[in-house]
Amino acid sequence: MATETAAEGCEACPAHHAGNLIKLGVNMANWDYVVALAGNPNTGKSTVFNALTGLRQHTGNWPGKTVVRAEGGFSYNDGRYKLVDLPGTYSLLSTSLDEEVARDFILFGQPDVTVIVVDATRLERNLNLVIQVLEITDRAVVCLNLIDEAKRHGLQVDDRRLARDLGVPVVPTAARQDEGIPLLIETMSQVATGEVVCKPHRLQNETSAMRQAIGRLVDKIESVFPDLPNARWVALRLLDGDKRIVEAVRTGELGDLSRGMASGQEFMSEVAK
Amino acid sequence: MNAVQSKADEILSEAAAVRWEAGPNFHDSLMETIYTDASQVADRAVSRTGEQPRFDLDRTIDRLLTSRWFGFPMMLFILTVVFWLTIEGANLPSSMLATLLIDNLHTTLKAGSADLGIPWWIDGFILDGLYLSAAWVIAVMLPPMAIFFPIFTLLEDFGYLPRVAFNLDNLFRKSGAHGKQALTMTMGFGCNAAAIVATRVIDSPRERLIAIITNNFALCNGRWPTQILVASIFIGGLAPAHLAGLVSAAAVVSIAVLGVVLTFVVSWTLSHTILKGEASAFSLELPPYRPPRVLRTIYTSMIDRTLIVLWRAVVFAIPAGAVIWLSSNIQVGGLSLAEHFIDFTNPFGLLLGLNGVILLAYVVAIPANEIVVPTILMLTVLSAKMAGLGDGAGVMFEPDESTTAAVFAAGGWTLLTAVNLMLFSLIHNPCSTTIYTIWKETRSAKWTTISALLPVGMGFVVCFVVAQVWRLLT
């Protein structure tokens, strides 16, 4: 019947599902998926966070506003999502407290999807972080935010090209105006549920010496921890002499990752101060 | 356990071996690789449409706000306008709230309880102690906060704070502190406890400690009302009526600026004595100006900042009201506890250009700086034994400026007392929430103690010096 077809047509459309978004605020017991929000400072992470959770995490136009993790929840298509707003950082390599909070969560918290919010007007600098995050996790969505500002400055960002180069979905948004948020939710849920599988970008401009060294170490790590999801990244960190990761190898914390023990929920209760 | 250990050692020794092959500057090569990749991907994705606009508004505004010559005057000008709007705008709603909550509601409640025959001490404790302190805090704090916070948040949304940081960065560097301290200091103008959490953006522990210890010199919203009230009664009162608001605003701004100066002085001293070291470099991003979303900002700053801060103040004011009422009504040897304390500390207070009442008020107000002025008023009435004001001992009454002025006069207040009260309100120990936050952030009893005692010691010294010089000159 005609009505049924119309209903089916609606079911297939993301706009229909966007209506199923229920903002849960801080009420988020028993979540099904954990979503991490990463990104450079002042790219609008907190604005995206507020748009999804209905919370009013304070936003401000200056870098470094969020220094602690903020958490909130939303429910979408019968799935309950827990959203974690990480401190804004330019990289995940150095050792300041906020970078460590962000890095540890993406690595040990093992979120089901990491949404990387980037500033469309400063894409190159923002991509440094994106590339580092993609080394850690396969499940990521790039939220190309401030697209309205980019237009105002006469910049055009080819989001499809970007998605192809990065190997993860890219969603253009203007979070302050709520533009693109429904599509962002749809996309992140597809990645979280495994409906969309990413083939993330890997470093391409390494020297051959680097490539060989990384390869050897990855082989070693994989032979010891066969199920570790990001052996390559661990290898990079060990070669860089990252004390935190050396420690994680030594204490067996990293081994727990490969056995899937450090699942999001346990991690929370352990790390929560 | 051993199995884990040996596996781990296997990996680590392999890493150590391989690191030799990877080249000497692995970290730098890695960074370079990441940057190259990023720039390639970005190049392919981004294109420019049309020509660069000839007139760049952001640049032009920046040239003015961060200019070598206009930057500081613009900052002072903007601050003064914000406070002037706050002081002028808060007057009317404050007195309306006072009339409603204190003149009308309190009188009605008192009459009602008298009709029901409730004993004087229950009625006094609840209505004169608990209720009045809460009502006072709402009447004094709600209007200025409801004006100040939205304006401040609009400035923040617009992107002005990083420009303030940019202007101050050089001074911070010269005092051996981190430039980002400018940001945390600016946050301290809202709330010191929140700002102390925000010092996490500073990587070096040395510079972070300096930022934590000196944050108290950023006048927080708990102290703005004290400054604003005392300034409008004593300093605004000296000026002709049409200038009073502006003069009071200027006085408040001077105190705030003094706080900034003290921040530099103390940072410099710390970084040249117990926290020696070089200032580390950092890059400060000046974000683009964004037109603030006015309605949303006003809404969220009302809910998130104003009401939450107000709620906190009320929560602390209610027990303080109880303490005040009890200490004024429990008699030992013919005098109340409060009077004993006041008589005991008065000589010391006078030496500092303050008095025993103010010192007691600060002790009562350690949980929340917001309630200093109401406490002082109440205690002054009590100790001056003024007739007809307040309905008995330990009653907080309405913030009507002429009455307030009369109370101060009866308590033997002079312009010196007012000036020193403003100074002491700027320079004293942080509130208990802030002290607790400092402990949580540093986990160090030593630095928490220093952060708490250093300012109060400085406050005593500054007030003492001002009082002695003042008395020499007059």
XYZ file of N, CA, C and O in Angstrom, chain A residues 116-262:
588
model
N 36.349 12.989 15.562
C 37.415 13.983 15.605
C 36.862 15.270 15.011
O 36.550 15.324 13.816
N 36.713 16.274 15.845
C 36.159 17.534 15.378
C 37.303 18.382 14.833
O 38.294 18.609 15.532
N 37.203 18.799 13.579
C 38.272 19.616 13.014
C 37.716 20.960 12.544
O 36.544 21.082 12.207
N 38.593 21.954 12.568
C 38.245 23.303 12.154
C 38.503 23.406 10.651
O 39.649 23.335 10.206
N 37.422 23.577 9.867
C 37.566 23.583 8.414
C 38.434 24.738 7.926
O 39.014 24.672 6.845
N 38.555 25.798 8.739
C 39.349 26.938 8.292
C 40.845 26.715 8.539
O 41.663 27.491 8.083
N 41.181 25.709 9.332
C 42.588 25.441 9.614
C 42.841 23.948 9.455
O 43.281 23.264 10.384
N 42.520 23.466 8.263
C 42.482 22.024 8.065
C 43.845 21.376 8.254
O 43.966 20.369 8.932
N 44.871 21.982 7.679
C 46.178 21.323 7.697
C 46.647 21.055 9.120
O 47.044 19.947 9.465
N 46.563 22.088 9.966
C 47.031 21.910 11.329
C 46.187 20.885 12.075
O 46.686 20.100 12.867
N 44.871 20.904 11.801
C 43.970 19.964 12.471
C 44.219 18.522 12.038
O 44.025 17.595 12.807
N 44.673 18.352 10.794
C 44.873 16.992 10.294
C 46.023 16.293 11.009
O 46.059 15.067 11.080
N 46.966 17.068 11.559
C 48.046 16.439 12.315
C 47.478 15.556 13.406
O 47.936 14.439 13.629
N 46.471 16.094 14.099
C 45.856 15.315 15.171
C 45.050 14.153 14.593
O 45.111 13.037 15.103
N 44.310 14.427 13.506
C 43.485 13.376 12.913
C 44.353 12.167 12.569
O 44.031 11.025 12.893
N 45.497 12.455 11.936
C 46.380 11.364 11.520
C 46.870 10.576 12.730
O 46.925 9.348 12.719
N 47.168 11.290 13.820
C 47.618 10.582 15.019
C 46.507 9.739 15.631
O 46.750 8.626 16.095
N 45.288 10.267 15.618
C 44.176 9.488 16.170
C 43.939 8.249 15.314
O 43.721 7.150 15.822
N 44.026 8.417 13.997
C 43.782 7.288 13.104
C 44.845 6.207 13.242
O 44.626 5.063 12.861
N 46.021 6.580 13.771
C 47.025 5.561 14.038
C 46.599 4.694 15.220
O 47.015 3.548 15.346
N 45.809 5.284 16.132
C 45.410 4.535 17.327
C 44.169 3.699 17.077
O 44.067 2.568 17.511
N 43.178 4.281 16.403
C 41.904 3.594 16.298
C 41.416 3.518 14.859
O 41.700 4.402 14.053
N 40.701 2.444 14.544
C 40.128 2.276 13.222
C 38.753 2.908 13.125
O 38.259 3.172 12.049
N 38.125 3.061 14.272
C 36.737 3.505 14.240
C 36.668 4.987 14.520
O 36.704 5.415 15.675
N 36.595 5.758 13.441
C 36.595 7.202 13.631
C 35.712 7.870 12.590
O 35.481 7.330 11.502
N 35.203 9.030 12.967
C 34.459 9.868 12.041
C 35.054 11.260 12.160
O 35.322 11.720 13.276
N 35.305 11.912 11.030
C 35.797 13.277 11.092
C 34.612 14.221 10.959
O 33.823 14.116 10.021
N 34.473 15.093 11.951
C 33.409 16.092 11.920
C 34.050 17.395 11.443
O 34.818 18.020 12.159
N 33.778 17.745 10.191
C 34.406 18.915 9.570
C 33.602 20.137 9.982
O 32.678 20.552 9.298
N 33.965 20.695 11.130
C 33.127 21.733 11.743
C 33.516 23.126 11.240
O 34.543 23.295 10.575
N 32.693 24.095 11.584
C 32.921 25.505 11.241
C 32.951 25.684 9.726
O 33.673 26.534 9.200
N 32.160 24.870 9.049
C 32.138 24.928 7.590
C 31.571 26.273 7.129
O 31.952 26.817 6.093
N 30.689 26.849 7.958
C 30.125 28.165 7.628
C 31.207 29.235 7.654
O 31.244 30.128 6.810
N 32.118 29.116 8.636
C 33.183 30.104 8.730
C 34.153 29.970 7.555
O 34.650 30.961 7.031
N 34.389 28.717 7.153
C 35.278 28.484 6.016
C 34.708 29.151 4.763
O 35.429 29.811 4.012
N 33.407 29.018 4.581
C 32.766 29.655 3.426
C 32.941 31.152 3.488
O 33.247 31.808 2.501
N 32.757 31.674 4.706
C 32.879 33.126 4.881
C 34.289 33.588 4.494
O 34.481 34.690 4.001
N 35.277 32.751 4.738
C 36.655 33.111 4.394
C 37.030 32.700 2.976
O 38.209 32.713 2.624
N 36.049 32.273 2.188
C 36.333 31.915 0.801
C 37.077 30.606 0.652
O 37.827 30.409 -0.303
N 36.884 29.679 1.601
C 37.550 28.383 1.508
C 36.535 27.322 1.146
O 35.414 27.329 1.657
N 36.929 26.415 0.253
C 36.039 25.319 -0.057
C 36.747 24.018 0.306
O 37.883 23.797 -0.101
N 36.092 23.191 1.116
C 36.719 21.937 1.519
C 35.956 20.794 0.872
O 34.748 20.664 1.031
N 36.689 19.981 0.120
C 36.090 18.852 -0.575
C 36.014 17.683 0.407
O 36.980 16.957 0.605
N 34.837 17.528 1.027
C 34.754 16.539 2.101
C 34.855 15.105 1.578
O 35.319 14.213 2.269
N 34.435 14.881 0.294
C 34.524 13.518 -0.240
C 35.965 13.122 -0.488
O 36.393 12.019 -0.172
N 36.710 14.076 -1.020
C 38.120 13.829 -1.261
C 38.832 13.550 0.071
O 39.648 12.641 0.198
N 38.467 14.344 1.043
C 39.064 14.203 2.367
C 38.751 12.823 2.936
O 39.630 12.139 3.479
N 37.495 12.412 2.781
C 37.080 11.111 3.307
C 37.864 9.994 2.620
O 38.286 9.027 3.253
N 38.089 10.149 1.313
C 38.810 9.108 0.588
C 40.261 9.046 1.053
O 40.819 7.981 1.279
N 40.870 10.228 1.223
C 42.274 10.255 1.638
C 42.459 9.751 3.067
O 43.462 9.127 3.385
N 41.496 10.056 3.926
C 41.664 9.669 5.327
C 41.135 8.269 5.595
O 41.483 7.657 6.606
N 40.267 7.789 4.715
C 39.744 6.443 4.896
C 38.678 6.316 5.969
O 38.375 5.217 6.420
N 38.153 7.437 6.409
C 37.053 7.416 7.382
C 35.984 8.392 6.902
O 36.281 9.294 6.129
N 34.734 8.239 7.358
C 33.683 9.168 6.934
C 33.968 10.595 7.398
O 34.533 10.794 8.473
N 33.611 11.551 6.555
C 33.781 12.964 6.901
C 32.411 13.631 6.798
O 31.742 13.510 5.771
N 31.989 14.299 7.865
C 30.690 14.965 7.855
C 30.878 16.465 8.063
O 31.377 16.879 9.108
N 30.513 17.285 7.064
C 30.628 18.734 7.256
C 29.519 19.229 8.188
O 28.365 18.840 8.032
N 29.881 20.059 9.155
C 28.876 20.576 10.091
C 29.118 22.050 10.389
O 30.210 22.579 10.175
N 28.062 22.690 10.867
C 28.185 24.002 11.502
C 27.443 23.844 12.818
O 26.265 24.139 12.915
N 28.152 23.333 13.821
C 27.486 22.866 15.046
C 26.752 23.982 15.773
O 25.734 23.752 16.401
N 27.286 25.212 15.675
C 26.616 26.306 16.374
C 25.221 26.535 15.814
O 24.330 27.007 16.505
N 25.039 26.201 14.529
C 23.718 26.358 13.915
C 22.976 25.027 13.827
O 21.950 24.944 13.160
N 23.539 23.981 14.449
C 22.947 22.644 14.388
C 22.929 22.067 12.981
O 22.222 21.102 12.712
N 23.709 22.630 12.053
C 23.728 22.099 10.693
C 24.618 20.871 10.630
O 25.740 20.890 11.125
N 24.106 19.814 9.997
C 24.912 18.618 9.797
C 24.920 17.670 10.979
O 25.478 16.577 10.890
N 24.306 18.050 12.092
C 24.324 17.191 13.276
C 23.561 15.874 13.033
O 24.057 14.801 13.406
N 22.381 15.911 12.389
C 21.685 14.644 12.150
C 22.533 13.648 11.357
O 22.609 12.470 11.708
N 23.213 14.144 10.326
C 24.046 13.254 9.522
C 25.224 12.732 10.348
O 25.633 11.576 10.223
N 25.749 13.594 11.214
C 26.868 13.186 12.066
C 26.439 12.032 12.972
O 27.163 11.041 13.124
N 25.250 12.156 13.548
C 24.758 11.102 14.445
C 24.602 9.795 13.676
O 25.052 8.730 14.117
N 23.971 9.908 12.506
C 23.765 8.732 11.658
C 25.104 8.047 11.368
O 25.263 6.850 11.554
N 26.081 8.869 10.947
C 27.369 8.299 10.562
C 28.077 7.665 11.752
O 28.616 6.569 11.648
N 28.075 8.371 12.888
C 28.818 7.804 14.021
C 28.152 6.525 14.516
O 28.832 5.600 14.945
N 26.825 6.449 14.393
C 26.189 5.212 14.843
C 26.518 4.071 13.880
O 26.697 2.930 14.297
N 26.641 4.400 12.578
C 27.014 3.353 11.629
C 28.403 2.808 11.915
O 28.645 1.606 11.814
N 29.325 3.703 12.292
C 30.677 3.238 12.591
C 30.680 2.467 13.910
O 31.314 1.419 14.038
N 29.922 2.978 14.897
C 29.907 2.325 16.206
C 29.334 0.919 16.117
O 29.848 -0.015 16.743
N 28.283 0.760 15.315
C 27.662 -0.561 15.233
C 28.397 -1.494 14.283
O 28.058 -2.664 14.185
N 29.382 -0.934 13.559
C 30.138 -1.771 12.642
C 29.517 -1.857 11.256
O 29.994 -2.592 10.396
N 28.450 -1.093 11.040
C 27.785 -1.089 9.745
C 28.727 -0.521 8.680
O 28.745 -0.967 7.541
N 29.491 0.487 9.086
C 30.491 1.051 8.194
C 31.852 0.689 8.767
O 32.109 0.884 9.951
N 32.699 0.121 7.937
C 34.032 -0.237 8.401
C 35.048 0.697 7.746
O 35.004 0.917 6.537
N 35.929 1.258 8.561
C 36.867 2.255 8.035
C 38.184 1.593 7.641
O 38.577 0.571 8.189
N 38.848 2.231 6.685
C 40.210 1.826 6.332
C 41.093 3.040 6.519
O 41.421 3.731 5.562
N 41.463 3.303 7.756
C 42.074 4.603 8.011
C 43.447 4.777 7.375
O 44.169 3.812 7.123
N 43.728 6.029 7.151
C 44.997 6.492 6.604
C 46.166 6.002 7.459
O 46.109 6.011 8.669
N 47.207 5.561 6.804
C 48.455 5.255 7.513
C 49.538 6.172 6.982
O 49.488 6.593 5.827
N 50.511 6.433 7.816
C 51.585 7.344 7.402
C 52.192 6.892 6.085
O 52.442 5.711 5.873
N 52.411 7.852 5.171
C 52.915 7.496 3.859
C 54.316 8.010 3.592
O 54.990 7.557 2.689
N 54.734 8.975 4.380
C 56.007 9.607 4.054
C 57.138 9.208 4.997
O 58.061 9.968 5.235
N 57.030 7.993 5.552
C 58.094 7.568 6.452
C 59.356 7.283 5.649
O 59.276 6.889 4.485
N 60.499 7.432 6.300
C 61.740 7.030 5.641
C 61.784 5.508 5.655
O 61.100 4.861 6.452
N 62.594 4.938 4.770
C 62.597 3.478 4.687
C 63.144 2.876 5.979
O 62.701 1.814 6.414
N 64.092 3.596 6.614
C 64.623 3.093 7.887
C 63.506 3.007 8.918
O 63.374 2.018 9.643
N 62.668 4.051 8.955
C 61.549 4.048 9.891
C 60.618 2.889 9.606
O 60.189 2.169 10.503
N 60.315 2.738 8.294
C 59.330 1.715 7.926
C 59.803 0.330 8.344
O 59.043 -0.449 8.910
N 61.102 0.077 8.106
C 61.630 -1.247 8.469
C 61.591 -1.472 9.970
O 61.165 -2.530 10.444
N 62.021 -0.436 10.690
C 62.060 -0.557 12.150
C 60.662 -0.820 12.686
O 60.455 -1.716 13.516
N 59.689 -0.035 12.181
C 58.311 -0.204 12.643
C 57.829 -1.616 12.320
O 57.264 -2.309 13.173
N 58.113 -2.052 11.101
C 57.670 -3.376 10.673
C 58.191 -4.474 11.592
O 57.433 -5.343 12.038
N 59.477 -4.404 11.917
C 60.065 -5.439 12.774
C 59.404 -5.467 14.145
O 59.071 -6.520 14.684
N 59.209 -4.261 14.691
C 58.652 -4.193 16.037
C 57.190 -4.641 16.042
O 56.746 -5.332 16.963
N 56.467 -4.269 14.985
C 55.060 -4.681 14.896
C 54.973 -6.205 14.877
O 54.160 -6.801 15.588
N 55.850 -6.832 14.097
C 55.845 -8.298 14.045
C 56.022 -8.885 15.437
O 55.327 -9.815 15.840
N 56.976 -8.299 16.149
C 57.274 -8.790 17.499
C 56.045 -8.636 18.404
O 55.631 -9.571 19.092
N 55.477 -7.418 18.379
C 54.343 -7.149 19.267
C 53.181 -8.067 18.917
O 52.531 -8.638 19.794
N 52.968 -8.254 17.611
C 51.821 -9.080 17.215
C 52.033 -10.545 17.577
O 51.071 -11.262 17.876
N 53.298 -10.987 17.579
C 53.523 -12.382 17.950
C 53.258 -12.579 19.445
O 52.849 -13.651 19.871
N 53.508 -11.518 20.240
C 53.267 -11.637 21.679
C 51.802 -11.381 22.012
O 51.183 -12.110 22.781
N 51.231 -10.325 21.443
C 49.815 -9.988 21.686
C 49.049 -10.062 20.369
O 48.850 -9.048 19.709
N 48.612 -11.236 19.962
C 48.035 -11.388 18.622
C 46.774 -10.553 18.401
O 46.478 -10.180 17.272
N 46.024 -10.243 19.459
C 44.740 -9.574 19.255
C 44.796 -8.069 19.464
O 43.766 -7.396 19.440
N 45.977 -7.540 19.708
C 46.075 -6.113 19.982
C 45.607 -5.324 18.758
O 46.109 -5.535 17.663
N 44.637 -4.410 18.932
C 44.079 -3.732 17.758
C 45.033 -2.715 17.132
O 44.902 -2.399 15.957
N 45.986 -2.186 17.883
C 46.802 -1.119 17.316
C 48.287 -1.331 17.574
O 48.967 -0.479 18.117
N 48.767 -2.460 17.158
C 50.166 -2.803 17.376
C 51.094 -1.786 16.728
O 52.139 -1.427 17.270
N 50.684 -1.289 15.581
C 51.515 -0.353 14.842
C 51.746 0.923 15.650
O 52.856 1.448 15.740
N 50.656 1.379 16.254
C 50.783 2.605 17.044
C 51.655 2.375 18.273
O 52.493 3.196 18.624
N 51.462 1.218 18.913
C 52.285 0.888 20.079
C 53.755 0.876 19.669
O 54.624 1.408 20.375
N 54.021 0.312 18.494
C 55.395 0.274 18.006
C 55.951 1.689 17.846
O 57.067 1.993 18.276
N 55.136 2.569 17.262
C 55.580 3.955 17.074
C 55.923 4.596 18.418
O 56.936 5.273 18.568
N 55.061 4.359 19.412
C 55.283 4.982 20.712
C 56.519 4.405 21.397
O 57.262 5.119 22.061
N 56.725 3.095 21.246
C 57.890 2.484 21.887
C 59.167 3.014 21.252
O 60.146 3.305 21.941
N 59.144 3.164 19.929
C 60.331 3.685 19.247
C 60.595 5.121 19.663
O 61.730 5.578 19.708
N 59.524 5.841 19.987
C 59.672 7.228 20.404
C 60.074 7.317 21.874
O 60.351 8.388 22.393
N 60.092 6.154 22.558
C 60.492 6.145 23.963
C 59.445 6.724 24.893
O 59.763 7.355 25.894
N 58.182 6.496 24.572
C 57.083 7.029 25.382
C 56.979 6.246 26.693
O 56.662 5.063 26.710
N 57.255 6.935 27.813
C 57.355 6.247 29.107
C 56.043 5.595 29.520
O 56.021 4.506 30.080
N 54.956 6.289 29.212
C 53.647 5.768 29.624
C 53.359 4.428 28.943
O 52.836 3.504 29.560
N 53.746 4.322 27.665
C 53.455 3.097 26.926
C 54.425 1.995 27.330
O 54.032 0.833 27.479
N 55.709 2.383 27.568
C 56.671 1.400 28.068
C 56.127 0.795 29.358
O 56.127 -0.429 29.562
N 55.596 1.679 30.201
C 55.024 1.249 31.477
C 53.837 0.296 31.244
O 53.705 -0.731 31.906
N 52.993 0.675 30.260
C 51.803 -0.141 29.980
C 52.195 -1.529 29.485
O 51.525 -2.517 29.776
N 53.297 -1.619 28.733
C 53.775 -2.917 28.282
C 54.287 -3.705 29.479
O 53.967 -4.879 29.671
N 55.037 -3.015 30.328
C 55.686 -3.687 31.452
C 54.652 -4.241 32.436
O 54.787 -5.348 32.923
N 53.607 -3.451 32.722
C 52.633 -3.895 33.723
C 51.606 -4.855 33.147
O 50.778 -5.380 33.878
N 51.651 -5.045 31.837
C 50.674 -5.960 31.249
C 49.349 -5.299 30.933
O 48.419 -5.932 30.459
N 49.253 -3.989 31.205
C 48.027 -3.251 30.914
C 47.689 -3.364 29.427
O 46.534 -3.482 29.033
N 48.754 -3.365 28.617
C 48.566 -3.433 27.179
C 48.069 -4.811 26.774
O 47.247 -4.956 25.876
N 48.567 -5.837 27.479
C 48.104 -7.184 27.215
C 46.616 -7.311 27.483
O 45.892 -7.979 26.748
N 46.140 -6.605 28.512
C 44.710 -6.632 28.821
C 43.902 -6.098 27.654
O 42.804 -6.561 27.381
N 44.454 -5.102 26.976
C 43.766 -4.522 25.830
C 43.481 -5.590 24.798
O 42.402 -5.663 24.233
N 44.486 -6.446 24.557
C 44.334 -7.438 23.499
C 43.308 -8.489 23.894
O 42.667 -9.085 23.058
N 43.146 -8.716 25.195
C 42.123 -9.665 25.613
C 40.770 -8.992 25.781
O 39.817 -9.608 26.215
N 40.725 -7.687 25.455
C 39.459 -6.974 25.526
C 39.012 -6.742 26.954
O 37.847 -6.508 27.217
N 39.961 -6.833 27.890
C 39.558 -6.670 29.282
C 39.302 -5.225 29.652
O 38.414 -4.920 30.437
N 40.119 -4.347 29.077
C 39.953 -2.941 29.432
C 38.801 -2.366 28.630
O 38.944 -1.428 27.881
